[in-house]
């Protein structure tokens, strides 16, 4: 009954449609008995409606009873409506299709994926991050800089990182290794005056090709956890390193800003340092991007003392530098991670994002209803990013990386690598405030490689680079190109509102014009 059968003489098709196809497939005739279908099938004879009793007679030769056509159309419309309403409900439930099993990495956690109803690629991602968290504690306690050489710490961090990438993404991780090795060859052979250009175009070009192939060739969806995430992080690190090498080896000190001078690299890193910086297990899966000098100082055990000396710790009456512990910061961030995970699992099942592209929702729902639901869905999607970025920050802190100094109250801060400020995001009063606290390390990267360096239209080019880095979906370009207009408009309004606040020389202050 479920298979399609074609009539040999009349060409009539008989099938049992699913609920999703009721609007297009012909409804089966209720009076046709299953045993007659089996008899005709076994004899190789054509099917016909039971009411005709003549197998060869075409269906259209018999007129319908009055009102029958209207009744059938009503049933079809009811079936189609039921199918549409089911789709939104079923979108939040784990589907028994092959998509939930799709991954190029390890499949050993597939039973756990089925038990939780979460796609295997996401299960692998979270599992690697949790293992990385425990490995980070072990790394900080048993491979301390005082008792372990820097080379050993580099090797261990790199091996763990490579294993996690292969576990999550399988043979797709080759793309990561190819880009890393290709850009090392550029770094080793290119001149200091061109190293940043070659590295930037090769890294961004390779990333763009991979974005195109994963979407239009391999058909990975936007919600898929795949190799493009680590590739985006590595692209950030490669270009950051290249520009900082250019600052240290190819530019004069007087041409650099204070921040560029502080982060400039005077000596090209060794191959081991290069691999460890790009592929260490603390940040290879989910980031965040960080500066090469900060990472090397962490591996060598100098980062905390450097940050304390920056605030003149000894001048505050202390004769020795303390050794701040990240345990409190890690516990705090893990609590945020747990709450974010619970919110994500709850809200995404209640407000599935797939309903936004449902046919009925797009064509039948009113514009205010679609707009309100879009806002709710976007709010429900944010805990996913809160979870991933806060967990990545906690992993780095657990390893002892991420100390940023002392705040105005004398408390130790572990937010050097923090990627977001949840409170300021949720209470943002301007577009600028929102951007400054969302994906902080990516904003820092965009400032380092684009905004501070391009001679014209820095805001426009920075938004275009951000869209290109994110991917090739048209929605990215629509969002970021719209962001250009919003940013410029907000800046103009800000200047107008604060125009009466003049500096002593009767000009608007620099902070107001650049906000």
GROMACS .gro file of C-alpha atoms in nm:
model
  515
    1UNK     CA    1   0.000   0.000   0.000
    2UNK     CA    2   0.292   0.239   0.067
    3UNK     CA    3   0.465   0.190  -0.269
    4UNK     CA    4   0.366   0.364  -0.588
    5UNK     CA    5   0.208   0.147  -0.853
    6UNK     CA    6   0.137   0.240  -1.210
    7UNK     CA    7  -0.152   0.107  -1.416
    8UNK     CA    8  -0.046  -0.070  -1.733
    9UNK     CA    9  -0.347   0.036  -1.941
   10UNK     CA   10  -0.483   0.364  -1.805
   11UNK     CA   11  -0.166   0.515  -1.660
   12UNK     CA   12  -0.347   0.596  -1.333
   13UNK     CA   13  -0.119   0.619  -1.031
   14UNK     CA   14  -0.209   0.484  -0.692
   15UNK     CA   15  -0.003   0.569  -0.387
   16UNK     CA   16  -0.041   0.616  -0.018
   17UNK     CA   17   0.075   0.972   0.048
   18UNK     CA   18   0.245   1.081   0.364
   19UNK     CA   19   0.103   1.367   0.572
   20UNK     CA   20   0.357   1.603   0.419
   21UNK     CA   21   0.242   1.533   0.063
   22UNK     CA   22  -0.135   1.544   0.103
   23UNK     CA   23  -0.161   1.875  -0.076
   24UNK     CA   24  -0.014   1.741  -0.400
   25UNK     CA   25  -0.082   1.366  -0.413
   26UNK     CA   26  -0.422   1.219  -0.509
   27UNK     CA   27  -0.622   1.078  -0.220
   28UNK     CA   28  -0.673   0.699  -0.222
   29UNK     CA   29  -1.025   0.569  -0.278
   30UNK     CA   30  -1.164   0.436   0.051
   31UNK     CA   31  -1.384   0.173  -0.121
   32UNK     CA   32  -1.087  -0.009  -0.274
   33UNK     CA   33  -1.020  -0.314  -0.054
   34UNK     CA   34  -0.660  -0.412   0.028
   35UNK     CA   35  -0.716  -0.770  -0.081
   36UNK     CA   36  -0.818  -0.656  -0.427
   37UNK     CA   37  -0.498  -0.450  -0.451
   38UNK     CA   38  -0.291  -0.752  -0.361
   39UNK     CA   39  -0.477  -0.966  -0.614
   40UNK     CA   40  -0.423  -0.719  -0.896
   41UNK     CA   41  -0.058  -0.677  -0.802
   42UNK     CA   42   0.007  -1.052  -0.801
   43UNK     CA   43  -0.160  -1.093  -1.137
   44UNK     CA   44   0.019  -0.800  -1.293
   45UNK     CA   45  -0.313  -0.633  -1.378
   46UNK     CA   46  -0.384  -0.261  -1.367
   47UNK     CA   47  -0.559  -0.109  -1.069
   48UNK     CA   48  -0.899   0.052  -1.089
   49UNK     CA   49  -1.142   0.200  -0.839
   50UNK     CA   50  -1.367  -0.063  -0.688
   51UNK     CA   51  -1.680   0.132  -0.779
   52UNK     CA   52  -1.627   0.074  -1.156
   53UNK     CA   53  -1.567  -0.302  -1.144
   54UNK     CA   54  -1.398  -0.254  -1.484
   55UNK     CA   55  -1.016  -0.248  -1.459
   56UNK     CA   56  -0.961  -0.081  -1.795
   57UNK     CA   57  -1.211   0.202  -1.757
   58UNK     CA   58  -1.049   0.541  -1.697
   59UNK     CA   59  -1.133   0.725  -1.374
   60UNK     CA   60  -1.252   1.039  -1.551
   61UNK     CA   61  -1.529   0.854  -1.743
   62UNK     CA   62  -1.748   0.840  -1.432
   63UNK     CA   63  -1.892   1.161  -1.293
   64UNK     CA   64  -1.841   1.242  -0.925
   65UNK     CA   65  -2.131   1.254  -0.686
   66UNK     CA   66  -2.255   1.604  -0.608
   67UNK     CA   67  -2.041   1.768  -0.341
   68UNK     CA   68  -1.777   1.496  -0.349
   69UNK     CA   69  -1.509   1.716  -0.507
   70UNK     CA   70  -1.559   1.988  -0.246
   71UNK     CA   71  -1.538   1.730   0.031
   72UNK     CA   72  -1.214   1.587  -0.107
   73UNK     CA   73  -1.059   1.933  -0.144
   74UNK     CA   74  -1.156   2.010   0.214
   75UNK     CA   75  -0.984   1.693   0.331
   76UNK     CA   76  -0.672   1.786   0.135
   77UNK     CA   77  -0.662   2.134   0.285
   78UNK     CA   78  -0.713   1.996   0.633
   79UNK     CA   79  -0.435   1.745   0.579
   80UNK     CA   80  -0.198   2.011   0.450
   81UNK     CA   81  -0.275   2.236   0.748
   82UNK     CA   82  -0.217   1.951   0.988
   83UNK     CA   83   0.114   1.873   0.820
   84UNK     CA   84   0.224   2.235   0.849
   85UNK     CA   85   0.133   2.259   1.215
   86UNK     CA   86   0.319   1.936   1.284
   87UNK     CA   87   0.636   2.058   1.115
   88UNK     CA   88   0.693   2.340   1.363
   89UNK     CA   89   0.631   2.105   1.654
   90UNK     CA   90   0.855   1.835   1.513
   91UNK     CA   91   1.135   2.080   1.435
   92UNK     CA   92   1.220   2.093   1.804
   93UNK     CA   93   1.226   1.714   1.835
   94UNK     CA   94   1.522   1.497   1.732
   95UNK     CA   95   1.457   1.362   1.386
   96UNK     CA   96   1.538   0.999   1.307
   97UNK     CA   97   1.708   1.102   0.983
   98UNK     CA   98   2.069   1.062   0.885
   99UNK     CA   99   2.133   1.434   0.946
  100UNK     CA  100   2.153   1.380   1.323
  101UNK     CA  101   2.423   1.119   1.260
  102UNK     CA  102   2.615   1.321   1.006
  103UNK     CA  103   2.974   1.389   1.109
  104UNK     CA  104   3.318   1.345   0.958
  105UNK     CA  105   3.477   1.287   1.297
  106UNK     CA  106   3.460   1.003   1.545
  107UNK     CA  107   3.135   0.806   1.576
  108UNK     CA  108   3.212   0.640   1.909
  109UNK     CA  109   2.971   0.875   2.088
  110UNK     CA  110   2.680   0.796   1.856
  111UNK     CA  111   2.488   0.602   2.128
  112UNK     CA  112   2.512   0.907   2.353
  113UNK     CA  113   2.394   1.125   2.066
  114UNK     CA  114   2.086   0.906   2.018
  115UNK     CA  115   2.017   0.898   2.391
  116UNK     CA  116   2.027   1.277   2.425
  117UNK     CA  117   1.864   1.350   2.089
  118UNK     CA  118   2.150   1.588   1.997
  119UNK     CA  119   2.338   1.571   1.664
  120UNK     CA  120   2.664   1.380   1.685
  121UNK     CA  121   2.879   1.671   1.565
  122UNK     CA  122   2.760   1.880   1.860
  123UNK     CA  123   2.813   1.593   2.104
  124UNK     CA  124   3.172   1.554   1.980
  125UNK     CA  125   3.232   1.927   2.018
  126UNK     CA  126   3.109   1.941   2.377
  127UNK     CA  127   3.293   1.620   2.468
  128UNK     CA  128   3.622   1.759   2.340
  129UNK     CA  129   3.573   2.083   2.530
  130UNK     CA  130   3.499   1.895   2.854
  131UNK     CA  131   3.806   1.673   2.809
  132UNK     CA  132   4.006   1.988   2.731
  133UNK     CA  133   3.884   2.138   3.060
  134UNK     CA  134   4.023   1.846   3.263
  135UNK     CA  135   4.339   1.842   3.051
  136UNK     CA  136   4.384   2.213   3.124
  137UNK     CA  137   4.379   2.156   3.501
  138UNK     CA  138   4.632   1.875   3.459
  139UNK     CA  139   4.844   2.095   3.232
  140UNK     CA  140   4.856   2.378   3.489
  141UNK     CA  141   4.925   2.154   3.790
  142UNK     CA  142   5.167   1.892   3.653
  143UNK     CA  143   5.335   2.085   3.372
  144UNK     CA  144   5.402   2.410   3.553
  145UNK     CA  145   5.662   2.639   3.393
  146UNK     CA  146   5.889   2.609   3.696
  147UNK     CA  147   5.927   2.232   3.668
  148UNK     CA  148   5.868   2.174   3.293
  149UNK     CA  149   6.053   2.321   2.997
  150UNK     CA  150   5.873   2.544   2.749
  151UNK     CA  151   5.934   2.296   2.466
  152UNK     CA  152   5.753   2.018   2.655
  153UNK     CA  153   5.457   2.246   2.723
  154UNK     CA  154   5.446   2.345   2.356
  155UNK     CA  155   5.457   1.981   2.243
  156UNK     CA  156   5.187   1.860   2.483
  157UNK     CA  157   4.952   2.148   2.402
  158UNK     CA  158   4.997   2.087   2.028
  159UNK     CA  159   4.946   1.709   2.041
  160UNK     CA  160   4.627   1.742   2.241
  161UNK     CA  161   4.499   2.008   2.003
  162UNK     CA  162   4.567   1.798   1.692
  163UNK     CA  163   4.393   1.499   1.849
  164UNK     CA  164   4.084   1.701   1.937
  165UNK     CA  165   4.059   1.838   1.583
  166UNK     CA  166   4.086   1.491   1.428
  167UNK     CA  167   3.835   1.348   1.677
  168UNK     CA  168   3.578   1.618   1.596
  169UNK     CA  169   3.625   1.657   1.221
  170UNK     CA  170   3.808   1.351   1.089
  171UNK     CA  171   3.965   1.394   0.747
  172UNK     CA  172   3.819   1.746   0.717
  173UNK     CA  173   4.088   1.853   0.964
  174UNK     CA  174   4.332   1.825   0.672
  175UNK     CA  175   4.210   2.169   0.564
  176UNK     CA  176   4.329   2.310   0.893
  177UNK     CA  177   4.673   2.153   0.866
  178UNK     CA  178   4.715   2.255   0.501
  179UNK     CA  179   4.644   2.620   0.580
  180UNK     CA  180   4.877   2.615   0.883
  181UNK     CA  181   5.168   2.466   0.686
  182UNK     CA  182   5.107   2.685   0.382
  183UNK     CA  183   5.116   3.004   0.587
  184UNK     CA  184   5.426   2.889   0.777
  185UNK     CA  185   5.604   2.859   0.443
  186UNK     CA  186   5.495   3.215   0.365
  187UNK     CA  187   5.614   3.337   0.704
  188UNK     CA  188   5.952   3.167   0.664
  189UNK     CA  189   6.020   3.290   0.310
  190UNK     CA  190   5.836   3.621   0.259
  191UNK     CA  191   5.998   3.955   0.328
  192UNK     CA  192   5.897   4.152   0.635
  193UNK     CA  193   5.739   4.421   0.418
  194UNK     CA  194   5.503   4.174   0.245
  195UNK     CA  195   5.449   3.895   0.498
  196UNK     CA  196   5.120   4.043   0.620
  197UNK     CA  197   4.977   4.082   0.269
  198UNK     CA  198   5.060   3.730   0.152
  199UNK     CA  199   4.942   3.569   0.474
  200UNK     CA  200   4.618   3.765   0.478
  201UNK     CA  201   4.515   3.691   0.119
  202UNK     CA  202   4.613   3.324   0.136
  203UNK     CA  203   4.440   3.263   0.469
  204UNK     CA  204   4.121   3.454   0.380
  205UNK     CA  205   4.116   3.306   0.030
  206UNK     CA  206   4.148   2.949   0.158
  207UNK     CA  207   3.881   3.012   0.421
  208UNK     CA  208   3.642   3.154   0.160
  209UNK     CA  209   3.693   2.856  -0.071
  210UNK     CA  210   3.617   2.622   0.218
  211UNK     CA  211   3.306   2.822   0.307
  212UNK     CA  212   3.181   2.790  -0.051
  213UNK     CA  213   3.258   2.418  -0.076
  214UNK     CA  214   3.097   2.323   0.256
  215UNK     CA  215   2.773   2.501   0.166
  216UNK     CA  216   2.728   2.450  -0.208
  217UNK     CA  217   2.917   2.124  -0.260
  218UNK     CA  218   2.891   1.928   0.066
  219UNK     CA  219   2.562   2.094   0.172
  220UNK     CA  220   2.647   2.157   0.534
  221UNK     CA  221   2.384   2.370   0.699
  222UNK     CA  222   2.439   2.683   0.901
  223UNK     CA  223   2.356   2.495   1.223
  224UNK     CA  224   2.618   2.227   1.160
  225UNK     CA  225   2.926   2.210   1.382
  226UNK     CA  226   3.199   2.145   1.126
  227UNK     CA  227   3.561   2.224   1.046
  228UNK     CA  228   3.490   2.582   0.939
  229UNK     CA  229   3.480   2.698   1.302
  230UNK     CA  230   3.841   2.602   1.387
  231UNK     CA  231   3.947   2.722   1.041
  232UNK     CA  232   3.804   3.065   1.115
  233UNK     CA  233   3.993   3.081   1.446
  234UNK     CA  234   4.318   2.972   1.281
  235UNK     CA  235   4.270   3.236   1.010
  236UNK     CA  236   4.243   3.501   1.279
  237UNK     CA  237   4.560   3.381   1.450
  238UNK     CA  238   4.761   3.352   1.126
  239UNK     CA  239   4.676   3.702   1.013
  240UNK     CA  240   4.728   3.848   1.363
  241UNK     CA  241   5.074   3.690   1.382
  242UNK     CA  242   5.161   3.810   1.031
  243UNK     CA  243   5.064   4.172   1.099
  244UNK     CA  244   5.247   4.174   1.432
  245UNK     CA  245   5.558   4.035   1.261
  246UNK     CA  246   5.527   4.307   1.000
  247UNK     CA  247   5.506   4.567   1.277
  248UNK     CA  248   5.816   4.433   1.448
  249UNK     CA  249   6.034   4.363   1.145
  250UNK     CA  250   5.904   4.581   0.863
  251UNK     CA  251   5.797   4.912   1.018
  252UNK     CA  252   5.968   5.186   1.212
  253UNK     CA  253   5.887   5.217   1.581
  254UNK     CA  254   5.773   5.577   1.545
  255UNK     CA  255   5.509   5.472   1.289
  256UNK     CA  256   5.341   5.232   1.532
  257UNK     CA  257   5.065   5.306   1.778
  258UNK     CA  258   5.128   5.230   2.145
  259UNK     CA  259   4.934   4.903   2.125
  260UNK     CA  260   5.103   4.795   1.800
  261UNK     CA  261   5.445   4.869   1.952
  262UNK     CA  262   5.363   4.663   2.259
  263UNK     CA  263   5.248   4.360   2.055
  264UNK     CA  264   5.507   4.381   1.775
  265UNK     CA  265   5.719   4.066   1.728
  266UNK     CA  266   6.090   4.120   1.666
  267UNK     CA  267   6.191   3.757   1.596
  268UNK     CA  268   6.012   3.503   1.380
  269UNK     CA  269   5.878   3.215   1.591
  270UNK     CA  270   6.016   2.864   1.566
  271UNK     CA  271   5.808   2.594   1.396
  272UNK     CA  272   5.715   2.444   1.735
  273UNK     CA  273   5.604   2.781   1.874
  274UNK     CA  274   5.407   2.846   1.557
  275UNK     CA  275   5.222   2.512   1.573
  276UNK     CA  276   5.155   2.546   1.945
  277UNK     CA  277   5.014   2.896   1.903
  278UNK     CA  278   4.775   2.790   1.626
  279UNK     CA  279   4.679   2.436   1.732
  280UNK     CA  280   4.696   2.428   2.112
  281UNK     CA  281   4.413   2.234   2.274
  282UNK     CA  282   4.287   2.532   2.478
  283UNK     CA  283   4.164   2.729   2.178
  284UNK     CA  284   4.180   2.518   1.861
  285UNK     CA  285   3.815   2.406   1.876
  286UNK     CA  286   3.629   2.720   1.984
  287UNK     CA  287   3.893   2.990   2.020
  288UNK     CA  288   3.927   3.260   2.117
  289UNK     CA  289   4.194   3.437   1.916
  290UNK     CA  290   4.484   3.575   2.121
  291UNK     CA  291   4.814   3.754   2.069
  292UNK     CA  292   5.131   3.556   2.008
  293UNK     CA  293   5.327   3.743   2.274
  294UNK     CA  294   5.065   3.669   2.539
  295UNK     CA  295   5.063   3.299   2.450
  296UNK     CA  296   5.441   3.260   2.458
  297UNK     CA  297   5.456   3.445   2.791
  298UNK     CA  298   5.197   3.201   2.928
  299UNK     CA  299   5.393   2.897   2.809
  300UNK     CA  300   5.713   3.037   2.962
  301UNK     CA  301   5.538   3.130   3.287
  302UNK     CA  302   5.593   3.506   3.253
  303UNK     CA  303   5.243   3.628   3.177
  304UNK     CA  304   5.116   3.682   3.532
  305UNK     CA  305   5.428   3.866   3.649
  306UNK     CA  306   5.422   4.084   3.338
  307UNK     CA  307   5.063   4.189   3.404
  308UNK     CA  308   5.134   4.260   3.772
  309UNK     CA  309   5.437   4.467   3.686
  310UNK     CA  310   5.226   4.672   3.445
  311UNK     CA  311   5.019   4.796   3.742
  312UNK     CA  312   5.332   4.864   3.951
  313UNK     CA  313   5.244   4.594   4.200
  314UNK     CA  314   5.563   4.640   4.402
  315UNK     CA  315   5.491   5.009   4.447
  316UNK     CA  316   5.168   4.919   4.627
  317UNK     CA  317   5.364   4.793   4.929
  318UNK     CA  318   5.413   4.429   4.825
  319UNK     CA  319   5.769   4.294   4.826
  320UNK     CA  320   5.695   3.981   4.622
  321UNK     CA  321   5.461   3.909   4.333
  322UNK     CA  322   5.168   3.681   4.419
  323UNK     CA  323   5.058   3.384   4.214
  324UNK     CA  324   4.686   3.433   4.145
  325UNK     CA  325   4.478   3.119   4.115
  326UNK     CA  326   4.219   3.090   3.835
  327UNK     CA  327   4.003   2.840   4.027
  328UNK     CA  328   3.744   3.096   4.136
  329UNK     CA  329   3.715   3.243   3.786
  330UNK     CA  330   3.681   2.895   3.633
  331UNK     CA  331   3.403   2.793   3.874
  332UNK     CA  332   3.216   3.117   3.807
  333UNK     CA  333   3.238   3.068   3.430
  334UNK     CA  334   3.135   2.703   3.453
  335UNK     CA  335   2.820   2.808   3.640
  336UNK     CA  336   2.740   3.052   3.358
  337UNK     CA  337   2.807   2.772   3.110
  338UNK     CA  338   2.567   2.536   3.286
  339UNK     CA  339   2.287   2.795   3.300
  340UNK     CA  340   2.342   2.882   2.933
  341UNK     CA  341   2.324   2.516   2.834
  342UNK     CA  342   1.998   2.463   3.022
  343UNK     CA  343   1.847   2.774   2.865
  344UNK     CA  344   1.959   2.669   2.519
  345UNK     CA  345   1.819   2.317   2.545
  346UNK     CA  346   1.490   2.451   2.681
  347UNK     CA  347   1.435   2.752   2.458
  348UNK     CA  348   1.540   2.596   2.128
  349UNK     CA  349   1.289   2.315   2.171
  350UNK     CA  350   1.017   2.563   2.260
  351UNK     CA  351   1.101   2.811   1.982
  352UNK     CA  352   1.264   2.615   1.697
  353UNK     CA  353   1.446   2.829   1.443
  354UNK     CA  354   1.336   2.600   1.157
  355UNK     CA  355   0.984   2.744   1.179
  356UNK     CA  356   1.117   3.064   1.023
  357UNK     CA  357   1.143   2.891   0.684
  358UNK     CA  358   0.824   2.690   0.707
  359UNK     CA  359   0.597   2.751   0.406
  360UNK     CA  360   0.291   2.829   0.610
  361UNK     CA  361   0.483   3.066   0.840
  362UNK     CA  362   0.641   3.254   0.547
  363UNK     CA  363   0.328   3.291   0.334
  364UNK     CA  364   0.038   3.291   0.580
  365UNK     CA  365   0.158   3.442   0.907
  366UNK     CA  366   0.121   3.817   0.948
  367UNK     CA  367   0.426   4.041   0.937
  368UNK     CA  368   0.403   4.145   1.307
  369UNK     CA  369   0.378   3.778   1.406
  370UNK     CA  370   0.681   3.686   1.197
  371UNK     CA  371   0.880   3.979   1.335
  372UNK     CA  372   0.795   3.895   1.696
  373UNK     CA  373   0.876   3.528   1.650
  374UNK     CA  374   1.204   3.617   1.479
  375UNK     CA  375   1.302   3.830   1.779
  376UNK     CA  376   1.212   3.551   2.023
  377UNK     CA  377   1.407   3.294   1.821
  378UNK     CA  378   1.715   3.515   1.807
  379UNK     CA  379   1.700   3.568   2.183
  380UNK     CA  380   1.663   3.193   2.232
  381UNK     CA  381   1.969   3.128   2.013
  382UNK     CA  382   2.207   3.347   2.212
  383UNK     CA  383   2.261   3.102   2.504
  384UNK     CA  384   2.431   2.869   2.256
  385UNK     CA  385   2.705   3.125   2.202
  386UNK     CA  386   2.717   3.210   2.571
  387UNK     CA  387   2.777   2.841   2.641
  388UNK     CA  388   3.048   2.782   2.379
  389UNK     CA  389   3.246   3.104   2.438
  390UNK     CA  390   3.229   3.094   2.819
  391UNK     CA  391   3.335   2.729   2.824
  392UNK     CA  392   3.629   2.808   2.594
  393UNK     CA  393   3.728   3.095   2.825
  394UNK     CA  394   3.709   2.861   3.126
  395UNK     CA  395   3.932   2.604   2.952
  396UNK     CA  396   4.203   2.865   2.895
  397UNK     CA  397   4.175   2.991   3.252
  398UNK     CA  398   4.195   2.638   3.389
  399UNK     CA  399   4.529   2.601   3.211
  400UNK     CA  400   4.649   2.927   3.369
  401UNK     CA  401   4.606   3.143   3.059
  402UNK     CA  402   4.397   3.459   3.054
  403UNK     CA  403   4.517   3.667   3.348
  404UNK     CA  404   4.461   4.034   3.264
  405UNK     CA  405   4.581   4.212   3.576
  406UNK     CA  406   4.418   4.384   3.871
  407UNK     CA  407   4.099   4.591   3.865
  408UNK     CA  408   4.046   4.920   4.047
  409UNK     CA  409   3.936   4.734   4.361
  410UNK     CA  410   4.252   4.525   4.375
  411UNK     CA  411   4.086   4.203   4.255
  412UNK     CA  412   4.262   3.968   4.015
  413UNK     CA  413   4.099   3.957   3.671
  414UNK     CA  414   4.091   3.660   3.433
  415UNK     CA  415   3.919   3.819   3.134
  416UNK     CA  416   4.209   3.864   2.891
  417UNK     CA  417   4.047   3.612   2.653
  418UNK     CA  418   3.681   3.670   2.737
  419UNK     CA  419   3.470   3.681   2.424
  420UNK     CA  420   3.158   3.844   2.564
  421UNK     CA  421   3.008   4.037   2.853
  422UNK     CA  422   2.661   3.893   2.899
  423UNK     CA  423   2.529   4.163   3.131
  424UNK     CA  424   2.630   4.448   2.902
  425UNK     CA  425   2.491   4.263   2.599
  426UNK     CA  426   2.149   4.216   2.757
  427UNK     CA  427   2.140   4.574   2.886
  428UNK     CA  428   2.296   4.743   2.582
  429UNK     CA  429   2.154   5.086   2.508
  430UNK     CA  430   2.322   5.134   2.169
  431UNK     CA  431   2.443   4.936   1.871
  432UNK     CA  432   2.801   5.031   1.955
  433UNK     CA  433   2.769   4.903   2.311
  434UNK     CA  434   2.626   4.575   2.183
  435UNK     CA  435   2.910   4.522   1.935
  436UNK     CA  436   3.177   4.607   2.191
  437UNK     CA  437   3.061   4.326   2.420
  438UNK     CA  438   2.969   4.057   2.164
  439UNK     CA  439   3.248   3.840   2.017
  440UNK     CA  440   3.508   4.070   2.171
  441UNK     CA  441   3.817   3.890   2.041
  442UNK     CA  442   3.690   3.894   1.683
  443UNK     CA  443   3.629   4.268   1.713
  444UNK     CA  444   3.986   4.306   1.840
  445UNK     CA  445   4.112   4.106   1.542
  446UNK     CA  446   3.917   4.321   1.296
  447UNK     CA  447   4.062   4.632   1.455
  448UNK     CA  448   4.416   4.490   1.438
  449UNK     CA  449   4.417   4.372   1.076
  450UNK     CA  450   4.175   4.615   0.912
  451UNK     CA  451   4.031   4.915   1.094
  452UNK     CA  452   4.362   5.063   1.210
  453UNK     CA  453   4.546   4.992   0.884
  454UNK     CA  454   4.327   5.074   0.584
  455UNK     CA  455   4.373   5.430   0.454
  456UNK     CA  456   4.011   5.486   0.350
  457UNK     CA  457   3.660   5.385   0.459
  458UNK     CA  458   3.775   5.187   0.763
  459UNK     CA  459   3.423   5.123   0.896
  460UNK     CA  460   3.289   4.996   0.561
  461UNK     CA  461   3.587   4.772   0.490
  462UNK     CA  462   3.586   4.633   0.844
  463UNK     CA  463   3.221   4.529   0.816
  464UNK     CA  464   3.284   4.373   0.473
  465UNK     CA  465   3.578   4.175   0.609
  466UNK     CA  466   3.365   4.058   0.900
  467UNK     CA  467   3.096   3.934   0.660
  468UNK     CA  468   3.355   3.756   0.442
  469UNK     CA  469   3.513   3.591   0.745
  470UNK     CA  470   3.177   3.465   0.874
  471UNK     CA  471   3.086   3.288   0.549
  472UNK     CA  472   2.914   3.322   0.214
  473UNK     CA  473   2.550   3.314   0.317
  474UNK     CA  474   2.367   3.618   0.175
  475UNK     CA  475   2.226   3.688   0.520
  476UNK     CA  476   2.573   3.768   0.651
  477UNK     CA  477   2.626   4.036   0.388
  478UNK     CA  478   2.279   4.180   0.440
  479UNK     CA  479   2.340   4.195   0.817
  480UNK     CA  480   2.685   4.353   0.806
  481UNK     CA  481   2.612   4.593   0.521
  482UNK     CA  482   2.308   4.707   0.715
  483UNK     CA  483   2.536   4.736   1.018
  484UNK     CA  484   2.743   4.993   0.828
  485UNK     CA  485   2.441   5.218   0.791
  486UNK     CA  486   2.335   5.168   1.152
  487UNK     CA  487   2.687   5.246   1.279
  488UNK     CA  488   2.726   5.559   1.069
  489UNK     CA  489   2.378   5.680   1.162
  490UNK     CA  490   2.439   5.617   1.533
  491UNK     CA  491   2.769   5.802   1.513
  492UNK     CA  492   2.606   6.103   1.347
  493UNK     CA  493   2.324   6.111   1.602
  494UNK     CA  494   2.576   6.081   1.886
  495UNK     CA  495   2.772   6.378   1.756
  496UNK     CA  496   2.454   6.585   1.722
  497UNK     CA  497   2.330   6.498   2.070
  498UNK     CA  498   2.661   6.582   2.234
  499UNK     CA  499   2.752   6.877   2.014
  500UNK     CA  500   2.694   7.114   2.305
  501UNK     CA  501   2.965   6.936   2.506
  502UNK     CA  502   3.264   7.119   2.367
  503UNK     CA  503   3.625   7.070   2.461
  504UNK     CA  504   3.824   7.379   2.575
  505UNK     CA  505   3.933   7.457   2.219
  506UNK     CA  506   3.566   7.465   2.107
  507UNK     CA  507   3.583   7.129   1.925
  508UNK     CA  508   3.409   6.803   1.991
  509UNK     CA  509   3.629   6.556   2.176
  510UNK     CA  510   3.783   6.258   1.999
  511UNK     CA  511   3.592   6.003   2.207
  512UNK     CA  512   3.261   6.149   2.093
  513UNK     CA  513   3.343   6.156   1.723
  514UNK     CA  514   3.473   5.798   1.712
  515UNK     CA  515   3.202   5.635   1.922
   0.00000   0.00000   0.00000
